[in-house]
mmCIF file of C-alpha atoms in Angstrom:
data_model
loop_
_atom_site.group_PDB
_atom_site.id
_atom_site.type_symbol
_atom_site.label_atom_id
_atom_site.label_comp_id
_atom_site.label_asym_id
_atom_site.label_seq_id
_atom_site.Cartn_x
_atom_site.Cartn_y
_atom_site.Cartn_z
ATOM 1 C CA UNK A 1 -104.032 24.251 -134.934
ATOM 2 C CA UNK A 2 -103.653 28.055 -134.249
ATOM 3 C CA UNK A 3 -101.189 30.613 -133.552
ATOM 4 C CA UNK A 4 -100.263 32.418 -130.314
ATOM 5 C CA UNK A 5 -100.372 37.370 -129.788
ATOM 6 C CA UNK A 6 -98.604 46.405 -129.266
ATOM 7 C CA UNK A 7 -96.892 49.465 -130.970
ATOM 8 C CA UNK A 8 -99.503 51.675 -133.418
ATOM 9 C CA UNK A 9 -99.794 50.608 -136.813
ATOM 10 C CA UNK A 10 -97.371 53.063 -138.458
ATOM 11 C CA UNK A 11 -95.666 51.473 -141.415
ATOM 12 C CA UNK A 12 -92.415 51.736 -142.381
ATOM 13 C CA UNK A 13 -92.282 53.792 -146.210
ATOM 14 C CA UNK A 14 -89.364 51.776 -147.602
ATOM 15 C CA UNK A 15 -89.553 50.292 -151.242
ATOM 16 C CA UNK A 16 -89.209 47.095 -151.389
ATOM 17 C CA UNK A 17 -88.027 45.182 -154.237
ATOM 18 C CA UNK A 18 -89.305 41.475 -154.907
ATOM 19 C CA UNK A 19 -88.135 39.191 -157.765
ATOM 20 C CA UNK A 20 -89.637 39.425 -160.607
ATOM 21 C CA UNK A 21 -91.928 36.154 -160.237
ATOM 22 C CA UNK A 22 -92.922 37.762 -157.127
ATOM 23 C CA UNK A 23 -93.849 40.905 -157.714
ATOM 24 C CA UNK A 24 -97.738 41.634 -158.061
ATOM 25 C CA UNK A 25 -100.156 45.054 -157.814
ATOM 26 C CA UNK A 26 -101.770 43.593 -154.881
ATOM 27 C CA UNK A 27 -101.679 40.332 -153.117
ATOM 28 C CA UNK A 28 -102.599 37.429 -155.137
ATOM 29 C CA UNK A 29 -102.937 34.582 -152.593
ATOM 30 C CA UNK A 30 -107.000 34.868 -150.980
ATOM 31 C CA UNK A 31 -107.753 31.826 -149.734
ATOM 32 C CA UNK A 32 -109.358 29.792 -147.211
ATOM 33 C CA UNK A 33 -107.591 26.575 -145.007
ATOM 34 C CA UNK A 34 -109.661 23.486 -146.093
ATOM 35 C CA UNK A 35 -109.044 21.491 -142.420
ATOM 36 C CA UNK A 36 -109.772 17.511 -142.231
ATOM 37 C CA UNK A 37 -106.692 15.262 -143.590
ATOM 38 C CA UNK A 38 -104.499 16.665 -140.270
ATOM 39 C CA UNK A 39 -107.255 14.994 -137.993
ATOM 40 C CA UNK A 40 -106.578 11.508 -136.170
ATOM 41 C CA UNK A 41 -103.877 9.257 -135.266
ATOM 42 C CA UNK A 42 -101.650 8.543 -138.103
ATOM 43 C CA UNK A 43 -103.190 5.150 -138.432
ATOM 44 C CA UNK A 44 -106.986 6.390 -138.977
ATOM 45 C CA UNK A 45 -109.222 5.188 -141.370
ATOM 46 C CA UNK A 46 -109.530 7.825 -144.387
ATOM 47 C CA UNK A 47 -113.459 8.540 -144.334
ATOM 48 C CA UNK A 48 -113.649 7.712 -140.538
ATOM 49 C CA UNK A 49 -110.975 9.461 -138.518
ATOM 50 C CA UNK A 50 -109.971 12.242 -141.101
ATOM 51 C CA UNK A 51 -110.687 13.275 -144.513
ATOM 52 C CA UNK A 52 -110.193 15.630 -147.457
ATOM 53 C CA UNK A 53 -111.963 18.238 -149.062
ATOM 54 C CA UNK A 54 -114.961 17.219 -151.399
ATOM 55 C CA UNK A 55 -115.165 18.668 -155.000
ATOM 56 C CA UNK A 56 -118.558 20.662 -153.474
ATOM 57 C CA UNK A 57 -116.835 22.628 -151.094
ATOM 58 C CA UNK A 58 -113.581 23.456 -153.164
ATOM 59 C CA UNK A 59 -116.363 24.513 -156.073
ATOM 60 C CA UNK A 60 -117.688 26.845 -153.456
ATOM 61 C CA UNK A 61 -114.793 28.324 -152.358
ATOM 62 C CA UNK A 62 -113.589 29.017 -156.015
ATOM 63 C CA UNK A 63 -116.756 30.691 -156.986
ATOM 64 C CA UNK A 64 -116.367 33.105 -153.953
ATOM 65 C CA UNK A 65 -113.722 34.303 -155.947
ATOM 66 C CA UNK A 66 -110.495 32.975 -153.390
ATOM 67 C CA UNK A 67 -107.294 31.639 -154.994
ATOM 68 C CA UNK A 68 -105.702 29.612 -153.017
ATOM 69 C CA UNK A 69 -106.731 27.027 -150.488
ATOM 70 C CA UNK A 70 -103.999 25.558 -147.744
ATOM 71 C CA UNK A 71 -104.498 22.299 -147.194
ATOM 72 C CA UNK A 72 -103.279 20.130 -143.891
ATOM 73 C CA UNK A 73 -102.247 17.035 -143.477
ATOM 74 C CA UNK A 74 -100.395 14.660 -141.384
ATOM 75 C CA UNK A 75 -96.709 13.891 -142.221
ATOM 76 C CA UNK A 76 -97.090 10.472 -140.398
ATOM 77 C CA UNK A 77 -99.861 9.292 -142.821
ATOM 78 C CA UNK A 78 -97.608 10.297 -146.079
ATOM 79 C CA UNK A 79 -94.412 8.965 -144.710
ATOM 80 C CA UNK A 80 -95.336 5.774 -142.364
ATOM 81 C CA UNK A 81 -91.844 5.334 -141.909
ATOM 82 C CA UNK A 82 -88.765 7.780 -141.628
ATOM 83 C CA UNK A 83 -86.674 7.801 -144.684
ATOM 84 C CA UNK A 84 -89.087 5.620 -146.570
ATOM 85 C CA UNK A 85 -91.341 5.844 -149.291
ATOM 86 C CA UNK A 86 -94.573 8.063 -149.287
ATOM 87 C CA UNK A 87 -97.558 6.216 -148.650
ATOM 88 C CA UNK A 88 -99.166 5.246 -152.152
ATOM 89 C CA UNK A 89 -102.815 5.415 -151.195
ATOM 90 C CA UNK A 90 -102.348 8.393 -149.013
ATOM 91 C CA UNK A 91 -100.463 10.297 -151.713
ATOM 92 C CA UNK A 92 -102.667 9.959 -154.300
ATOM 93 C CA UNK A 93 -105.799 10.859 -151.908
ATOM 94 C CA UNK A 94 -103.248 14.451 -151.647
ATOM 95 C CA UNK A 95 -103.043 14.195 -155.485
ATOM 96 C CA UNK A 96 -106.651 14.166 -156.227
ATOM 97 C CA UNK A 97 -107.337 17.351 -153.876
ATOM 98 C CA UNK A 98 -104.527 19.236 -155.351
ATOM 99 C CA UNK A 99 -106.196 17.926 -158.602
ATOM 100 C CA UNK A 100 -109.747 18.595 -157.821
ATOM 101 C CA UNK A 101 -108.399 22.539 -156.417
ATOM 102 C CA UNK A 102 -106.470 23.063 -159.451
ATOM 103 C CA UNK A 103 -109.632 21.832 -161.285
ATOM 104 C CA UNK A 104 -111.588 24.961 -160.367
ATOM 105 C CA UNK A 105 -108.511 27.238 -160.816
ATOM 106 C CA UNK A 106 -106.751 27.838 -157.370
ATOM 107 C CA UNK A 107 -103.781 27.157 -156.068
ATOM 108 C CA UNK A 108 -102.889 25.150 -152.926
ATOM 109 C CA UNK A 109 -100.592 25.096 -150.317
ATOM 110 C CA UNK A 110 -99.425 21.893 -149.296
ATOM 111 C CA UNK A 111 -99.283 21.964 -145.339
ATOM 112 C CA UNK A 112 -97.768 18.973 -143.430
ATOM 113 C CA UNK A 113 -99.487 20.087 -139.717
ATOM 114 C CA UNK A 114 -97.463 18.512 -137.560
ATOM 115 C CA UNK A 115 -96.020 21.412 -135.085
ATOM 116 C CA UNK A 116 -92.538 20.606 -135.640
ATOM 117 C CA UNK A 117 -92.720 16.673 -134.701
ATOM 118 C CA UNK A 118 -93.054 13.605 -136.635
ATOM 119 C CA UNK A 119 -95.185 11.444 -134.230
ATOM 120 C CA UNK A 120 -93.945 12.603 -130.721
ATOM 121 C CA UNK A 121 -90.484 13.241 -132.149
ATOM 122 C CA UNK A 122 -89.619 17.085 -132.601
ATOM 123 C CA UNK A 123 -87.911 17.394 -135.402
ATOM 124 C CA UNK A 124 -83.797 17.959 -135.020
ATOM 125 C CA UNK A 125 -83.615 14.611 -132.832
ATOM 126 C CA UNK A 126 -83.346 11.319 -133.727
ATOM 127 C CA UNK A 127 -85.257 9.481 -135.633
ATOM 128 C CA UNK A 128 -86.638 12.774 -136.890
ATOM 129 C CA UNK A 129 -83.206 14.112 -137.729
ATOM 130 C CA UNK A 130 -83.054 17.149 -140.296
ATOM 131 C CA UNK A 131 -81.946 14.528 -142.730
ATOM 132 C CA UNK A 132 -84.954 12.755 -141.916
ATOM 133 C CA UNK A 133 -87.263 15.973 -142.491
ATOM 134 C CA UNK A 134 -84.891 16.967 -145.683
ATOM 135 C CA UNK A 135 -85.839 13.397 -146.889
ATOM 136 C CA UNK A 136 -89.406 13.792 -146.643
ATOM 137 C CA UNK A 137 -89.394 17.148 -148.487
ATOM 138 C CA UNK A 138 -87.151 15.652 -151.544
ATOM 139 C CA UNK A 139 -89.707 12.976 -152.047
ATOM 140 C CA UNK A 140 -92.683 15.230 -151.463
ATOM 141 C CA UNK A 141 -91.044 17.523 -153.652
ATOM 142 C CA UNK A 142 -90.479 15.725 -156.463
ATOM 143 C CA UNK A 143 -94.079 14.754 -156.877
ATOM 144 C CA UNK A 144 -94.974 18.495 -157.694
ATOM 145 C CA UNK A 145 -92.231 19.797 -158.516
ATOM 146 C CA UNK A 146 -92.438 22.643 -161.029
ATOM 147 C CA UNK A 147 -96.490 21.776 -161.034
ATOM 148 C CA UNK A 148 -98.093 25.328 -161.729
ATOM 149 C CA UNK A 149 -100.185 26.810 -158.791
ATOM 150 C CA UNK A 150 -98.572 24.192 -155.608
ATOM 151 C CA UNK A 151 -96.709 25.846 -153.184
ATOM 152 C CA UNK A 152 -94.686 24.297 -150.459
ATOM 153 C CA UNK A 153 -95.093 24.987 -146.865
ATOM 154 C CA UNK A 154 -92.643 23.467 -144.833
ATOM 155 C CA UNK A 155 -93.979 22.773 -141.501
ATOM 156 C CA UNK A 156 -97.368 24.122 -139.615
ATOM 157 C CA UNK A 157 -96.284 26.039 -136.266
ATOM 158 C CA UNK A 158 -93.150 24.834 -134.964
ATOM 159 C CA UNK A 159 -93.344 25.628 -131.314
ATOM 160 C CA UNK A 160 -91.069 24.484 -128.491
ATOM 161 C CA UNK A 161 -87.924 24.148 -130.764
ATOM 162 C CA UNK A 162 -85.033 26.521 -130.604
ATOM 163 C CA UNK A 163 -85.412 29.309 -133.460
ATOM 164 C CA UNK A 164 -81.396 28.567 -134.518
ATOM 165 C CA UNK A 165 -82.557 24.698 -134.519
ATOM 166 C CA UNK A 166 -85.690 25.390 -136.563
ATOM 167 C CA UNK A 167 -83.662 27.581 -139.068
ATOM 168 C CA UNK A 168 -81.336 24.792 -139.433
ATOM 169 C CA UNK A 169 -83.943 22.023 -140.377
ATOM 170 C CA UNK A 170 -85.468 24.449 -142.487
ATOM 171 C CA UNK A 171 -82.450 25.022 -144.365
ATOM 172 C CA UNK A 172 -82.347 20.971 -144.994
ATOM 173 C CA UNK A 173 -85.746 21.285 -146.312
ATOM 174 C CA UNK A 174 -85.058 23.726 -148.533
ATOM 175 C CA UNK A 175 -81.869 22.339 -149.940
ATOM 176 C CA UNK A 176 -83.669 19.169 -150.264
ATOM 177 C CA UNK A 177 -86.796 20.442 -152.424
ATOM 178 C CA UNK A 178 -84.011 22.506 -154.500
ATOM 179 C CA UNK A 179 -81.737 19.191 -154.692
ATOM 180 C CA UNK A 180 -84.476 17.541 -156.658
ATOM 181 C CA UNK A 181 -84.805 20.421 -159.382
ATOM 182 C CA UNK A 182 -88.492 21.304 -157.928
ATOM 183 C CA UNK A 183 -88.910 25.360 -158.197
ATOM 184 C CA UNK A 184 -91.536 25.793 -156.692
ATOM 185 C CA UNK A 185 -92.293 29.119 -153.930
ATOM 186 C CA UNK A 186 -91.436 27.784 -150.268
ATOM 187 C CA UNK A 187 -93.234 29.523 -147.845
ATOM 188 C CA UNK A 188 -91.081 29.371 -144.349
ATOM 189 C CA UNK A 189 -92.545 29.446 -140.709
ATOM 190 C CA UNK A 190 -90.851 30.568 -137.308
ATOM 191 C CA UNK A 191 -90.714 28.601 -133.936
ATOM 192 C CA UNK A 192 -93.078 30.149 -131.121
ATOM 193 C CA UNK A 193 -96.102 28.812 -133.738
ATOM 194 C CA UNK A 194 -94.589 31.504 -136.217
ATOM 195 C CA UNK A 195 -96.786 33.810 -134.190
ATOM 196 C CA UNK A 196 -96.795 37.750 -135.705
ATOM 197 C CA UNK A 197 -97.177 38.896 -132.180
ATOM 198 C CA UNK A 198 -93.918 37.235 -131.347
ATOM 199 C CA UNK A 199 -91.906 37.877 -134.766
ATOM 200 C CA UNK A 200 -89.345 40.145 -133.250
ATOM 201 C CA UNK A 201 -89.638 39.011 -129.474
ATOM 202 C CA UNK A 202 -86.801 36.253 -128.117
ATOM 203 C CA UNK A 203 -89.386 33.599 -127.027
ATOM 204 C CA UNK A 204 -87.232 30.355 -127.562
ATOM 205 C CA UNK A 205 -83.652 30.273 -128.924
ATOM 206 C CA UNK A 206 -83.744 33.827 -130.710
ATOM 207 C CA UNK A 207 -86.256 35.917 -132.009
ATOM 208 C CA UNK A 208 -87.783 34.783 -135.325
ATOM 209 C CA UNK A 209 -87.664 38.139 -136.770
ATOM 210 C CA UNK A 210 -83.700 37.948 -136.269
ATOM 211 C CA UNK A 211 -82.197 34.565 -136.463
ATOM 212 C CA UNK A 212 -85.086 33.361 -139.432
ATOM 213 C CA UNK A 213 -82.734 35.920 -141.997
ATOM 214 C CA UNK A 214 -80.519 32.962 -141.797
ATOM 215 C CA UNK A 215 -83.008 31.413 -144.639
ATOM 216 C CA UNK A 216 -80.610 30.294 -147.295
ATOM 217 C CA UNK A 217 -82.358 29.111 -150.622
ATOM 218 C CA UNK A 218 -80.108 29.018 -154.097
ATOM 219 C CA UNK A 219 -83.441 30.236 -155.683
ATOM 220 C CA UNK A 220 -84.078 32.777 -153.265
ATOM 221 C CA UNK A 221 -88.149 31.846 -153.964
ATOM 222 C CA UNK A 222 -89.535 31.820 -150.257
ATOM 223 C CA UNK A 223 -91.799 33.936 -148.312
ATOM 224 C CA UNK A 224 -92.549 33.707 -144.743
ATOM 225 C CA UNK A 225 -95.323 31.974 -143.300
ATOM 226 C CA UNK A 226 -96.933 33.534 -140.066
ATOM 227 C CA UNK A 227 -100.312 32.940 -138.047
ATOM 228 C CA UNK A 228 -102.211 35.565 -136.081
ATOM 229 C CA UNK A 229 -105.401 35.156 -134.315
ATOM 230 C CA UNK A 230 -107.400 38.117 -132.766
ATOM 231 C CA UNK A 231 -108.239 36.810 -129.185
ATOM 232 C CA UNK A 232 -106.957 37.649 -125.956
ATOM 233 C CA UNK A 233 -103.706 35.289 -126.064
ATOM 234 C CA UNK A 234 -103.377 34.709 -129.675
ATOM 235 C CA UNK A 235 -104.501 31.332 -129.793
ATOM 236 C CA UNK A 236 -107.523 31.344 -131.506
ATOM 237 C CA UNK A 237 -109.327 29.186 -128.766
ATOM 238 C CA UNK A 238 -111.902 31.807 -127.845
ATOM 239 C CA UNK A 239 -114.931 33.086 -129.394
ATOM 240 C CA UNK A 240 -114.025 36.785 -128.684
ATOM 241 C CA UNK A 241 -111.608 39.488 -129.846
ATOM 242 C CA UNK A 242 -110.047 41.401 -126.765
ATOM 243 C CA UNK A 243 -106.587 41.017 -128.498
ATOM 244 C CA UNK A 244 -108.216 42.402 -131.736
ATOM 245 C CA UNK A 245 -106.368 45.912 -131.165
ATOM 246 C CA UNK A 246 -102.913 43.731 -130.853
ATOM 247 C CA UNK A 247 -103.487 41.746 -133.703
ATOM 248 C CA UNK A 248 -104.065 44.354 -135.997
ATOM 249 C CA UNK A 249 -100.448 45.827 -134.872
ATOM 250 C CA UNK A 250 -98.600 42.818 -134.914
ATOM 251 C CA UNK A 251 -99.256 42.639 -138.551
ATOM 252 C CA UNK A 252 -98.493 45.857 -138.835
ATOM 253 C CA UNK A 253 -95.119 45.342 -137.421
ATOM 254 C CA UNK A 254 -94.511 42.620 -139.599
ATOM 255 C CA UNK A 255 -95.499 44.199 -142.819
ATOM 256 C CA UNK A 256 -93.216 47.021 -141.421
ATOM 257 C CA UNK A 257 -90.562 44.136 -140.679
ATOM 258 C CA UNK A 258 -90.668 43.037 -144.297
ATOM 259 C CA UNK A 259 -90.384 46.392 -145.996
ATOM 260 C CA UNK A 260 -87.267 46.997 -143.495
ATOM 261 C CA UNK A 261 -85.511 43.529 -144.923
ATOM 262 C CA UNK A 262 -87.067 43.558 -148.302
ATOM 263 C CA UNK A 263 -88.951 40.120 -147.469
ATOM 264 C CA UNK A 264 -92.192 38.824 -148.625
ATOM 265 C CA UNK A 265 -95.290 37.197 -146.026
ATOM 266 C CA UNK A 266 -98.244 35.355 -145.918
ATOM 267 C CA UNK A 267 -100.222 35.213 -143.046
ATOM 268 C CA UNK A 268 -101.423 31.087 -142.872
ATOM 269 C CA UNK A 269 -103.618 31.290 -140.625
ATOM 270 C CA UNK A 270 -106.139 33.766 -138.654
ATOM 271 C CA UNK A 271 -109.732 33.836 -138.065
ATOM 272 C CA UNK A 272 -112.580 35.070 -135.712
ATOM 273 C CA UNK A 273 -115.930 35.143 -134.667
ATOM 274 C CA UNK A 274 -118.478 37.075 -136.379
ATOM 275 C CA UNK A 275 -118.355 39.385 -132.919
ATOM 276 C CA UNK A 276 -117.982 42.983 -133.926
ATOM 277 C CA UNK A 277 -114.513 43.565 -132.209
ATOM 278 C CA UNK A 278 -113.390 40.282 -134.251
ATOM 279 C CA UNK A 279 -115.055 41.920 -137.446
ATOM 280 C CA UNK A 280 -113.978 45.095 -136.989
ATOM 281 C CA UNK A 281 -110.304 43.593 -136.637
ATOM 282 C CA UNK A 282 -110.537 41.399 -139.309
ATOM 283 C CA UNK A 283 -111.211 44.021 -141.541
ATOM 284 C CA UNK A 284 -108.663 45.964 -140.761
ATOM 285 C CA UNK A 285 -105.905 43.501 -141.289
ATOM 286 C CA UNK A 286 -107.276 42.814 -144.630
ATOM 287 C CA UNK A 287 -106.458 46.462 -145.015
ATOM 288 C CA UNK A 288 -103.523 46.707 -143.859
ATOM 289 C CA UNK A 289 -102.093 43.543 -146.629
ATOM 290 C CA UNK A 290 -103.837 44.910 -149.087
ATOM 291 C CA UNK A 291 -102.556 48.244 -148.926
ATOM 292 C CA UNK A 292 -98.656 46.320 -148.653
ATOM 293 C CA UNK A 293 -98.926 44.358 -151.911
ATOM 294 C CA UNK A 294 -95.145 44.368 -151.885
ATOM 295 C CA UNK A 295 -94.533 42.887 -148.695
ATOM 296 C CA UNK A 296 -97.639 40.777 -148.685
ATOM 297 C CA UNK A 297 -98.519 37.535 -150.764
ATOM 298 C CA UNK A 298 -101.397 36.919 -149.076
ATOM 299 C CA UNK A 299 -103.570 35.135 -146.824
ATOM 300 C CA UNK A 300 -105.005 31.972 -146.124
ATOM 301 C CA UNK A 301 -108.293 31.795 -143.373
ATOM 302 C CA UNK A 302 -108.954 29.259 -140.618
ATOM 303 C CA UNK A 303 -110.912 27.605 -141.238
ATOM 304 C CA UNK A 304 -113.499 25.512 -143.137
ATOM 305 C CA UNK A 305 -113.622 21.562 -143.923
ATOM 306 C CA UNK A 306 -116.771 19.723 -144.384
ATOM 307 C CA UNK A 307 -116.376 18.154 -140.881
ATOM 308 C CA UNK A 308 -116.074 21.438 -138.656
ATOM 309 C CA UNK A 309 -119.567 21.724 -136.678
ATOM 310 C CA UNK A 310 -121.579 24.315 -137.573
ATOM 311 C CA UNK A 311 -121.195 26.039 -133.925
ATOM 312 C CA UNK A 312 -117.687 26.424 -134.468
ATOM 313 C CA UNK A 313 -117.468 30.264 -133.975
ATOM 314 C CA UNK A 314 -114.854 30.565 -136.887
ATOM 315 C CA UNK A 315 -115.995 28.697 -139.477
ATOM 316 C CA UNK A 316 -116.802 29.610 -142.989
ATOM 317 C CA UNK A 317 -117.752 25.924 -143.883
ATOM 318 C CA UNK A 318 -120.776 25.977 -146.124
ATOM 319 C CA UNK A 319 -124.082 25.189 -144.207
ATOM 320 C CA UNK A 320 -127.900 25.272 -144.863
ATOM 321 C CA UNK A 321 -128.644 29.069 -143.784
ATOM 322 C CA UNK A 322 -127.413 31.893 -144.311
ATOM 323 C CA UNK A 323 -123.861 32.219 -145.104
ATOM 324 C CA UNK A 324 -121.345 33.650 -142.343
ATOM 325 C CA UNK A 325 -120.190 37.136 -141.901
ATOM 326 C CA UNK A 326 -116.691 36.275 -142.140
ATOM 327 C CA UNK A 327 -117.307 34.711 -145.351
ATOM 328 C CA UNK A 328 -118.793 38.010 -146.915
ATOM 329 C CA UNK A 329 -115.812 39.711 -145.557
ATOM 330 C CA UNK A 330 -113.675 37.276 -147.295
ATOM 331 C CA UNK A 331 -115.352 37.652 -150.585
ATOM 332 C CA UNK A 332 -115.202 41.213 -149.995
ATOM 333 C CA UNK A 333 -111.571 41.159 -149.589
ATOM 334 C CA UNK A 334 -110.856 38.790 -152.631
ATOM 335 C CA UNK A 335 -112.395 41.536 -154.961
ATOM 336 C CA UNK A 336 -110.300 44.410 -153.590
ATOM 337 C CA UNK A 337 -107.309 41.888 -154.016
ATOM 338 C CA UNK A 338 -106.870 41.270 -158.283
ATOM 339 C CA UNK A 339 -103.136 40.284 -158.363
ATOM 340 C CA UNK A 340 -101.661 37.335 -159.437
ATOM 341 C CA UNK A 341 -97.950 35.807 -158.960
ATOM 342 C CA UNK A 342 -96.211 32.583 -159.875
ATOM 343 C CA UNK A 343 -95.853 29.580 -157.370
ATOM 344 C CA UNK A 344 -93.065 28.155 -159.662
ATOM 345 C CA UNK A 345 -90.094 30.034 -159.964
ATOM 346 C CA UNK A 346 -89.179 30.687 -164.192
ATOM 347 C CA UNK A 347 -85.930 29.457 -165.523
ATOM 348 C CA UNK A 348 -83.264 31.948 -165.740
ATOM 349 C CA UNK A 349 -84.846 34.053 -163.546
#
């Protein structure tokens, strides 16, 4: 569920000029990844092996002041079978969350978590052909298409796949959603678990940061979707922040990436412990998106879900005590943060 990892954090000065829909004062998405309807084997029992966000902790969120929430779930569970209809029961379950987050005025990032495979299938081979994945996004699509405040996320960290193969199954994706009139902002990950550490590094197939420009959309309405975490490899599998100094570059590098191709990004996923290397870093990535409204939509933190434990060292998940430090940090952030954007694309525009 989490990314992967030096240059100083000098940004490049170039303007950059986003569409209109786009453009914002500061970044508008603050938000918060709501974690529970990715968990399980695709045939688990909804309650029992995974769930969804209750109308408590979305309430919570929203009163924090965030705007957006991302929320997971399995592609497997919403499309039992390739190239077949969406799974009623699990659909609607999707419907009501985007309902209930909508509800208390954010918006929400719909996040099929599957790493670049349907079941053990990466995507780009058969069964799981690009038609296959272009398929599922024309019939997820057209269930929120044009729907005020839903954004699409294509895919959560493709890994082991060729970056020219992932840019060409994106592609289908996108011309799919497109296909079916939906207009909604597309936000677009890299292989290599669309680390920012790796953006501009050849890790498998090409570098993202080179062979991703290949993104062709007829709406040009996308941003890019990457995940940093602060800890020694990137991972986000340990409590402590030794890679803090790194992380804070790599996003520097990508904002500075951005500007330099006149881009847009949204960092997914990144989180920490409240350990004061991890704070101190956190804080100073906050800064450095906030301070890049034009290459930045914003951010979405892992993680919270009502069935993290409580000794999970990252999350923000509301408990009985006293409330996290990351959490204050993300308010804190929110109310520097007052922009607001689109997530459908206007007519004519």
């Amino acid at each position: 569920m989490r990314a992967r990892r030096h240059l100083t954090a000098l940004l490049l000065a170039a303007a950059l000029f986003p569409s209109p829909a786009l453009a914002t004062e500061a970044p508008c998405y603050r938000g918060v990844n709501l974690s529970g309807g990715e968990y399980g084997e695709r045939d688990g029992t909804y309650g029992t092996n995974y769930t969804y966000p209750s109308e408590e902790t979305i309430r919570y969120f929203a009163e924090k002041g965030l705007t957006i929430i991302r929320l997971p779930f399995r592609w497997e569970r919403l499309q039992p079978a390739l190239g077949g209809r969406l799974d009623e029961d699990e659909l609607k379950r999707v419907k009501d969350t985007v309902g209930l987050i909508r509800k208390h005025g954010m918006a929400v990032l719909l996040d099929p978590h599957n790493f670049g495979y349907y079941d053990k299938v990466q995507v780009g081979t058969a069964p799981a052909t690009n038609a296959a994945f272009g398929d599922f996004w024309a019939r997820l699509a057209v269930e929120f298409a044009n729907q005020d405040g839903v954004l699409f996320g294509l895919m959560n960290e493709p890994y082991d796949i060729k970056a020219t193969d992932w840019l060409t199954a994106a592609n289908a994706a996108i011309r799919s959603i497109r296909a079916v009139g939906a207009r909604n902002l597309i936000l677009v990950p890299g292989t290599s678990w669309s680390g920012a550490h790796s953006w501009e590094k050849d890790v498998i197939g090409g570098a993202n940061g080179t062979v991703m420009l290949g993104v062709r959309d007829p709406l040009d309405f996308y941003a890019y979707e990457v995940h940093q975490y602060l800890d020694v490899d990137s991972s986000g599998t340990h409590p402590t922040c030794e890679g803090s100094t790194a992380a804070v570059e790599a996003i520097a590098e990508v904002t500075a990436w951005l500007k330099r191709n006149h881009k847009r990004g949204f960092l997914g996923e990144f989180g920490a412990s409240a350990d004061k290397d991890c704070m101190s870093g956190l804080t100073q990535i906050y800064a450095t998106m906030s301070g890049n409204s034009d290459a930045w939509l914003g951010w979405s933190y892992w993680a919270a879900g009502e069935w993290w434990p409580a000794d999970e060292p990252f999350n923000v998940q509301p408990r009985k005590g006293p409330e996290r430090p990351q959490m204050r940090l993300l308010v804190e952030a929110a109310k520097a943060d007052a922009g607001t954007c689109s997530a459908v694309k206007p007519v004519g525009k």
